[in-house]
Structures are given as structure tokens and as C-alpha cells.
Amino acid sequence: MSSTPSPTDRPRPARTAAVIPAAGRGVRLGPGAPKALRVLGGTPMLIHAIRAMAASRAVSLVVVVAPPDGAPEVKHLLDEHALPERTDYLVVPGGETRQESVRLGLDALPEDIAVVLVHDAARPLVPVDTVDAVASAVRGGAPAVVPALPLADTVKEVEPAGTPGEPEPVLATPVRARLRAVQTPQGFDRDTLVRAHAEVAVDGEGATDDAGMVERLGAPVVVVPGHEEAFKVTRPLDLVLAEAVLARRRANDGF
């Protein structure tokens, strides 16, 4: 005769966590604070990015990977800003490269995390619907999922010039309908992403994002629709656009 297990004996459902590597300096935005700590609408971009992840009910933990010597500062920053109370937050020191920082974020995850979203702190305005779509696709069985948009511009493959500013010979024109501009958060089955970081080295000719590392394992990667507001804030003009998007949200939605 079998007995019904007590609530404490039943396995806890697997959870989803978001890892935000925020250890970079952001040199293309010029000197000053690290890019993730630049202010957008009076609030650091990193806080916007954390709130974007925590806005998804699928995400129960956000791991922020701070600059190697900046974890106390980032912890203080999180304490200063209101964040959704139903989400847990963890700050860990990062490494010298993005890959190392993501790996350190993965190392900090509790055992019951089965789905991992990796999100750029420099994409502070990604809508929650995009986060939900990525998490749902991973939970539906995809080992790796990326949000992406079709390209508006024609793309040329060129032979890079030896000196910046010199003319560059065109090698090919890829079929635009087959190309996508990839965004974040990228979503992964945890075991797949951990294996990618253990087995794949990122170099100048290889993967430039986590999904590319999974591709090099031979595992399938699928694309879900991205969003135009999930753009990356890299240059000063991007900050101007981000301020405009944020102002429109506040005017229309009380964001």
C-alpha cells in the first residue's frame, strides 16, 4: 500500500533565473562610470535591466555579475532602488571577460534552477512579453532560444581593411530574408549552457554570444520574435533614443 507523500517530500518545481553580466566598462560610451551604471531617466541602466527581468513571473531569481572589485557597490545600488519583492536577487563578482562573468553567474545558481536567461545590462528596456516568450520556449523543450528581429538594411560581407577608413572589398551579399539581428535575454536549458561554457572557448573567429557557444556544441538554437525596444545602448545616440522610449512609456503607460 503506497502512502501519499507529504508536501515536504514532494520535489520543488524547477525555477528560472536570469543572469545579468554587468562587469564591462562600456568604452564606446566614453569615459566615466561602467556602461551598466550609466543613468537612464534618473535610474541606472542596470536597475532598468533587473526590473525588466523581474517583471516576468517566470523569473524567480536575478543574478547580477558585478565588476570584479565592484560587488559591494552594486549590492548597495540594488538596496537603494525598489525591486519586485517576489523575486530574489544575488550579486557576485565577475571576471575579466564576458564569458568568465557568465560562468561565474552560472556557478552561483541554486540547484533547483533549470532554465537560465542571460541578459545584457545594456538592453534596459526589453519588454516583459519578450522575456516571457523566451522563457516559455525553453520550458517547452528548446535547449537554446534567442529573440531576434529581421534586418531592415541590406548586409554586405567584406574583407576588413587593414587601416580603418580604407575602402573594403565586398565578398558577398547574404540573403536578407535569412538574417536576424539577435537580442537578449537569451534562454537556455541550464545543463546545456553549463556544458557550453565548460567546452567552448570564445575567440575572434568563433561564438560572440552564449547562443553561439551552444551552436558550437551542435545543439539546436531557435529564434522567437524580438522587440525594437530591446536595442542595445552602446553609443551616446543610443542613450538619446532610450530616454525617448522611456519618456513615451511614462507618458502612455505610467511606467
mmCIF file of C-alpha atoms in Angstrom:
data_model
loop_
_atom_site.group_PDB
_atom_site.id
_atom_site.type_symbol
_atom_site.label_atom_id
_atom_site.label_comp_id
_atom_site.label_asym_id
_atom_site.label_seq_id
_atom_site.Cartn_x
_atom_site.Cartn_y
_atom_site.Cartn_z
ATOM 1 C CA MET A 1 0.000 0.000 0.000
ATOM 2 C CA SER A 2 1.526 3.325 -1.061
ATOM 3 C CA SER A 3 1.223 6.432 1.007
ATOM 4 C CA THR A 4 0.707 9.934 -0.280
ATOM 5 C CA PRO A 5 3.893 11.963 0.075
ATOM 6 C CA SER A 6 3.716 14.916 2.400
ATOM 7 C CA PRO A 7 4.166 18.406 0.952
ATOM 8 C CA THR A 8 7.726 18.459 2.297
ATOM 9 C CA ASP A 9 8.563 15.203 0.454
ATOM 10 C CA ARG A 10 7.408 16.392 -2.943
ATOM 11 C CA PRO A 11 10.100 17.767 -5.280
ATOM 12 C CA ARG A 12 10.072 21.525 -5.703
ATOM 13 C CA PRO A 13 9.243 22.727 -9.215
ATOM 14 C CA ALA A 14 12.232 23.791 -11.276
ATOM 15 C CA ARG A 15 12.766 27.541 -11.364
ATOM 16 C CA THR A 16 14.004 30.098 -13.881
ATOM 17 C CA ALA A 17 16.826 32.529 -13.162
ATOM 18 C CA ALA A 18 18.203 35.488 -15.091
ATOM 19 C CA VAL A 19 21.943 36.172 -15.162
ATOM 20 C CA ILE A 20 22.962 39.747 -15.991
ATOM 21 C CA PRO A 21 26.683 40.193 -16.704
ATOM 22 C CA ALA A 22 27.435 43.819 -15.789
ATOM 23 C CA ALA A 23 31.198 43.812 -15.348
ATOM 24 C CA GLY A 24 32.137 45.621 -18.579
ATOM 25 C CA ARG A 25 33.353 49.195 -18.850
ATOM 26 C CA GLY A 26 31.452 50.224 -21.986
ATOM 27 C CA VAL A 27 34.256 52.113 -23.697
ATOM 28 C CA ARG A 28 32.106 53.071 -26.706
ATOM 29 C CA LEU A 29 30.016 55.294 -24.452
ATOM 30 C CA GLY A 30 33.158 57.163 -23.465
ATOM 31 C CA PRO A 31 34.963 57.623 -20.141
ATOM 32 C CA GLY A 32 33.182 57.573 -16.817
ATOM 33 C CA ALA A 33 31.087 55.027 -14.992
ATOM 34 C CA PRO A 34 30.716 51.465 -16.308
ATOM 35 C CA LYS A 35 28.045 51.306 -19.009
ATOM 36 C CA ALA A 36 25.616 49.365 -16.804
ATOM 37 C CA LEU A 37 25.722 52.138 -14.212
ATOM 38 C CA ARG A 38 25.012 54.990 -16.646
ATOM 39 C CA VAL A 39 21.819 56.798 -15.724
ATOM 40 C CA LEU A 40 18.706 56.476 -17.883
ATOM 41 C CA GLY A 41 15.691 58.522 -16.833
ATOM 42 C CA GLY A 42 17.284 59.139 -13.445
ATOM 43 C CA THR A 43 17.905 55.422 -12.808
ATOM 44 C CA PRO A 44 20.993 53.328 -13.664
ATOM 45 C CA MET A 45 20.574 51.154 -16.740
ATOM 46 C CA LEU A 46 21.404 48.097 -14.641
ATOM 47 C CA ILE A 47 18.350 48.697 -12.438
ATOM 48 C CA HIS A 48 16.145 49.018 -15.521
ATOM 49 C CA ALA A 49 17.535 45.703 -16.805
ATOM 50 C CA ILE A 50 16.967 43.966 -13.460
ATOM 51 C CA ARG A 51 13.401 45.246 -13.296
ATOM 52 C CA ALA A 52 12.815 44.043 -16.862
ATOM 53 C CA MET A 53 13.828 40.501 -15.877
ATOM 54 C CA ALA A 54 11.960 40.558 -12.576
ATOM 55 C CA ALA A 55 8.799 41.784 -14.328
ATOM 56 C CA SER A 56 8.425 38.282 -15.787
ATOM 57 C CA ARG A 57 6.568 35.925 -13.465
ATOM 58 C CA ALA A 58 8.695 33.140 -14.912
ATOM 59 C CA VAL A 59 11.817 34.629 -13.306
ATOM 60 C CA SER A 60 12.227 33.980 -9.573
ATOM 61 C CA LEU A 61 15.935 34.858 -9.218
ATOM 62 C CA VAL A 62 18.121 37.547 -10.784
ATOM 63 C CA VAL A 63 21.892 37.109 -10.511
ATOM 64 C CA VAL A 64 23.862 40.286 -11.210
ATOM 65 C CA VAL A 65 27.517 39.742 -12.108
ATOM 66 C CA ALA A 66 29.326 42.870 -10.944
ATOM 67 C CA PRO A 67 32.773 44.208 -11.853
ATOM 68 C CA PRO A 68 35.430 42.125 -10.053
ATOM 69 C CA ASP A 69 36.015 44.810 -7.420
ATOM 70 C CA GLY A 70 32.532 46.352 -7.553
ATOM 71 C CA ALA A 71 30.176 43.836 -5.924
ATOM 72 C CA PRO A 72 29.651 45.930 -2.732
ATOM 73 C CA GLU A 73 28.809 48.990 -4.847
ATOM 74 C CA VAL A 74 26.299 47.043 -6.942
ATOM 75 C CA LYS A 75 24.705 45.498 -3.826
ATOM 76 C CA HIS A 76 24.297 48.995 -2.392
ATOM 77 C CA LEU A 77 22.758 50.123 -5.697
ATOM 78 C CA LEU A 78 20.155 47.342 -5.529
ATOM 79 C CA ASP A 79 19.339 48.256 -1.935
ATOM 80 C CA GLU A 80 18.714 51.873 -2.965
ATOM 81 C CA HIS A 81 16.091 51.051 -5.620
ATOM 82 C CA ALA A 82 12.691 49.443 -5.341
ATOM 83 C CA LEU A 83 12.647 45.977 -6.938
ATOM 84 C CA PRO A 84 9.787 43.454 -7.130
ATOM 85 C CA GLU A 85 9.598 41.669 -3.777
ATOM 86 C CA ARG A 86 8.565 38.290 -5.202
ATOM 87 C CA THR A 87 11.969 37.964 -6.919
ATOM 88 C CA ASP A 88 15.249 37.021 -5.215
ATOM 89 C CA TYR A 89 18.445 38.924 -6.043
ATOM 90 C CA LEU A 90 22.076 37.908 -5.833
ATOM 91 C CA VAL A 91 25.240 39.856 -6.650
ATOM 92 C CA VAL A 92 28.501 38.044 -7.442
ATOM 93 C CA PRO A 93 31.901 39.368 -8.604
ATOM 94 C CA GLY A 94 32.600 38.885 -12.293
ATOM 95 C CA GLY A 95 35.686 38.082 -14.311
ATOM 96 C CA GLU A 96 37.872 39.759 -16.881
ATOM 97 C CA THR A 97 35.755 38.628 -19.851
ATOM 98 C CA ARG A 98 32.032 38.352 -20.503
ATOM 99 C CA GLN A 99 32.302 34.580 -20.850
ATOM 100 C CA GLU A 100 34.032 34.289 -17.488
ATOM 101 C CA SER A 101 31.423 36.550 -15.871
ATOM 102 C CA VAL A 102 28.516 34.480 -17.205
ATOM 103 C CA ARG A 103 30.210 31.308 -15.985
ATOM 104 C CA LEU A 104 30.626 32.801 -12.507
ATOM 105 C CA GLY A 105 26.928 33.716 -12.565
ATOM 106 C CA LEU A 106 26.058 30.134 -13.505
ATOM 107 C CA ASP A 107 28.245 28.821 -10.674
ATOM 108 C CA ALA A 108 26.186 30.861 -8.195
ATOM 109 C CA LEU A 109 22.807 29.386 -9.195
ATOM 110 C CA PRO A 110 20.912 27.161 -6.731
ATOM 111 C CA GLU A 111 20.364 23.542 -7.725
ATOM 112 C CA ASP A 112 16.650 23.972 -8.446
ATOM 113 C CA ILE A 113 17.259 26.374 -11.345
ATOM 114 C CA ALA A 114 16.525 24.563 -14.619
ATOM 115 C CA VAL A 115 16.124 27.471 -17.064
ATOM 116 C CA VAL A 116 18.653 30.301 -17.366
ATOM 117 C CA LEU A 117 18.139 33.611 -19.140
ATOM 118 C CA VAL A 118 21.279 35.603 -19.950
ATOM 119 C CA HIS A 119 20.572 39.290 -20.440
ATOM 120 C CA ASP A 120 22.718 42.273 -21.389
ATOM 121 C CA ALA A 121 22.608 45.051 -18.808
ATOM 122 C CA ALA A 122 22.933 47.404 -21.795
ATOM 123 C CA ARG A 123 19.444 46.364 -23.015
ATOM 124 C CA PRO A 124 17.487 48.108 -20.256
ATOM 125 C CA LEU A 125 14.112 48.441 -21.995
ATOM 126 C CA VAL A 126 13.310 44.899 -23.178
ATOM 127 C CA PRO A 127 9.530 44.364 -22.783
ATOM 128 C CA VAL A 128 8.283 41.662 -20.427
ATOM 129 C CA ASP A 129 6.461 39.895 -23.271
ATOM 130 C CA THR A 130 9.820 39.182 -24.893
ATOM 131 C CA VAL A 131 11.242 37.801 -21.641
ATOM 132 C CA ASP A 132 8.164 35.601 -21.207
ATOM 133 C CA ALA A 133 8.372 34.305 -24.797
ATOM 134 C CA VAL A 134 12.000 33.238 -24.379
ATOM 135 C CA ALA A 135 11.407 31.512 -21.037
ATOM 136 C CA SER A 136 8.300 29.757 -22.360
ATOM 137 C CA ALA A 137 10.141 28.401 -25.395
ATOM 138 C CA VAL A 138 12.880 26.908 -23.221
ATOM 139 C CA ARG A 139 10.329 25.377 -20.874
ATOM 140 C CA GLY A 140 8.655 23.971 -23.990
ATOM 141 C CA GLY A 141 11.767 21.934 -24.751
ATOM 142 C CA ALA A 142 14.142 24.141 -26.754
ATOM 143 C CA PRO A 143 17.734 23.894 -25.448
ATOM 144 C CA ALA A 144 18.513 27.454 -26.526
ATOM 145 C CA VAL A 145 16.296 30.374 -27.546
ATOM 146 C CA VAL A 146 17.143 33.844 -28.816
ATOM 147 C CA PRO A 147 14.855 36.802 -29.511
ATOM 148 C CA ALA A 148 15.669 38.450 -32.827
ATOM 149 C CA LEU A 149 14.401 40.895 -35.436
ATOM 150 C CA PRO A 150 14.519 40.834 -39.251
ATOM 151 C CA LEU A 151 17.058 43.228 -40.733
ATOM 152 C CA ALA A 152 15.881 46.399 -42.420
ATOM 153 C CA ASP A 153 19.196 47.073 -44.170
ATOM 154 C CA THR A 154 20.956 45.101 -46.866
ATOM 155 C CA VAL A 155 24.100 43.472 -45.422
ATOM 156 C CA LYS A 156 27.450 43.075 -47.180
ATOM 157 C CA GLU A 157 30.213 40.666 -46.244
ATOM 158 C CA VAL A 158 33.558 42.419 -46.747
ATOM 159 C CA GLU A 159 37.267 41.866 -46.432
ATOM 160 C CA PRO A 160 38.142 44.108 -43.447
ATOM 161 C CA ALA A 161 40.542 46.925 -44.262
ATOM 162 C CA GLY A 162 43.988 46.861 -42.730
ATOM 163 C CA THR A 163 43.630 50.548 -41.842
ATOM 164 C CA PRO A 164 40.348 51.991 -40.539
ATOM 165 C CA GLY A 165 38.643 54.173 -43.126
ATOM 166 C CA GLU A 166 40.153 52.482 -46.170
ATOM 167 C CA PRO A 167 37.799 51.014 -48.831
ATOM 168 C CA GLU A 168 36.835 47.394 -48.157
ATOM 169 C CA PRO A 169 36.215 44.876 -50.966
ATOM 170 C CA VAL A 170 32.755 43.261 -50.932
ATOM 171 C CA LEU A 171 32.896 39.458 -50.789
ATOM 172 C CA ALA A 172 29.179 38.588 -50.786
ATOM 173 C CA THR A 173 25.662 39.861 -50.188
ATOM 174 C CA PRO A 174 23.798 37.482 -47.838
ATOM 175 C CA VAL A 175 20.107 36.894 -48.443
ATOM 176 C CA ARG A 176 18.487 39.367 -46.074
ATOM 177 C CA ALA A 177 15.359 37.245 -45.529
ATOM 178 C CA ARG A 178 17.538 34.614 -43.846
ATOM 179 C CA LEU A 179 19.251 37.053 -41.460
ATOM 180 C CA ARG A 180 18.192 38.174 -37.990
ATOM 181 C CA ALA A 181 19.550 40.736 -35.535
ATOM 182 C CA VAL A 182 19.872 38.891 -32.234
ATOM 183 C CA GLN A 183 18.884 40.423 -28.891
ATOM 184 C CA THR A 184 18.674 39.304 -25.259
ATOM 185 C CA PRO A 185 17.586 37.756 -22.976
ATOM 186 C CA GLN A 186 18.808 34.524 -24.497
ATOM 187 C CA GLY A 187 17.287 31.484 -22.796
ATOM 188 C CA PHE A 188 18.820 28.083 -22.130
ATOM 189 C CA ASP A 189 18.323 24.733 -20.571
ATOM 190 C CA ARG A 190 20.740 25.064 -17.664
ATOM 191 C CA ASP A 191 22.676 21.863 -18.320
ATOM 192 C CA THR A 192 23.185 22.810 -21.971
ATOM 193 C CA LEU A 193 24.538 26.269 -21.121
ATOM 194 C CA VAL A 194 26.821 24.928 -18.390
ATOM 195 C CA ARG A 195 28.243 22.396 -20.842
ATOM 196 C CA ALA A 196 28.780 25.103 -23.460
ATOM 197 C CA HIS A 197 30.771 27.223 -21.016
ATOM 198 C CA ALA A 198 32.815 24.195 -19.997
ATOM 199 C CA GLU A 199 33.623 23.001 -23.515
ATOM 200 C CA VAL A 200 33.580 26.021 -25.856
ATOM 201 C CA ALA A 201 36.194 28.757 -25.947
ATOM 202 C CA VAL A 202 35.181 32.152 -27.318
ATOM 203 C CA ASP A 203 37.685 33.637 -29.751
ATOM 204 C CA GLY A 204 37.828 36.195 -32.526
ATOM 205 C CA GLU A 205 36.598 33.712 -35.142
ATOM 206 C CA GLY A 206 34.051 31.864 -33.052
ATOM 207 C CA ALA A 207 30.984 32.481 -30.960
ATOM 208 C CA THR A 208 30.290 36.028 -29.802
ATOM 209 C CA ASP A 209 27.310 35.219 -27.589
ATOM 210 C CA ASP A 210 26.036 32.379 -25.423
ATOM 211 C CA ALA A 211 23.764 31.027 -28.140
ATOM 212 C CA GLY A 212 26.749 30.855 -30.475
ATOM 213 C CA MET A 213 28.556 28.749 -27.877
ATOM 214 C CA VAL A 214 25.619 26.352 -27.782
ATOM 215 C CA GLU A 215 25.627 26.203 -31.590
ATOM 216 C CA ARG A 216 29.253 25.084 -31.460
ATOM 217 C CA LEU A 217 28.186 22.185 -29.257
ATOM 218 C CA GLY A 218 25.910 21.067 -32.089
ATOM 219 C CA ALA A 219 22.760 21.712 -30.040
ATOM 220 C CA PRO A 220 19.761 23.356 -31.736
ATOM 221 C CA VAL A 221 19.051 27.063 -31.235
ATOM 222 C CA VAL A 222 15.690 28.598 -32.150
ATOM 223 C CA VAL A 223 14.571 32.176 -32.656
ATOM 224 C CA VAL A 224 11.468 33.877 -31.254
ATOM 225 C CA PRO A 225 10.314 37.388 -32.198
ATOM 226 C CA GLY A 226 12.315 40.152 -30.554
ATOM 227 C CA HIS A 227 11.237 43.730 -29.985
ATOM 228 C CA GLU A 228 12.502 47.041 -31.337
ATOM 229 C CA GLU A 229 12.731 48.450 -27.789
ATOM 230 C CA ALA A 230 15.181 45.722 -26.746
ATOM 231 C CA PHE A 231 18.027 47.552 -28.516
ATOM 232 C CA LYS A 232 21.496 47.723 -27.002
ATOM 233 C CA VAL A 233 22.669 51.024 -25.551
ATOM 234 C CA THR A 234 26.226 51.203 -26.848
ATOM 235 C CA ARG A 235 26.811 54.711 -28.167
ATOM 236 C CA PRO A 236 25.724 58.182 -26.971
ATOM 237 C CA LEU A 237 22.968 58.328 -29.611
ATOM 238 C CA ASP A 238 21.504 55.109 -28.172
ATOM 239 C CA LEU A 239 21.124 56.872 -24.818
ATOM 240 C CA VAL A 240 19.118 59.615 -26.511
ATOM 241 C CA LEU A 241 16.813 57.013 -28.094
ATOM 242 C CA ALA A 242 16.463 55.133 -24.802
ATOM 243 C CA GLU A 243 15.496 58.346 -22.996
ATOM 244 C CA ALA A 244 12.834 58.982 -25.649
ATOM 245 C CA VAL A 245 11.418 55.442 -25.315
ATOM 246 C CA LEU A 246 11.335 55.746 -21.538
ATOM 247 C CA ALA A 247 9.618 59.139 -21.711
ATOM 248 C CA ARG A 248 6.969 57.726 -24.076
ATOM 249 C CA ARG A 249 6.333 54.793 -21.730
ATOM 250 C CA ARG A 250 5.908 57.081 -18.775
ATOM 251 C CA ALA A 251 3.530 59.318 -20.708
ATOM 252 C CA ASN A 252 1.439 56.480 -22.139
ATOM 253 C CA ASP A 253 1.599 53.753 -19.527
ATOM 254 C CA GLY A 254 2.691 55.384 -16.307
ATOM 255 C CA PHE A 255 5.796 53.166 -16.473
#
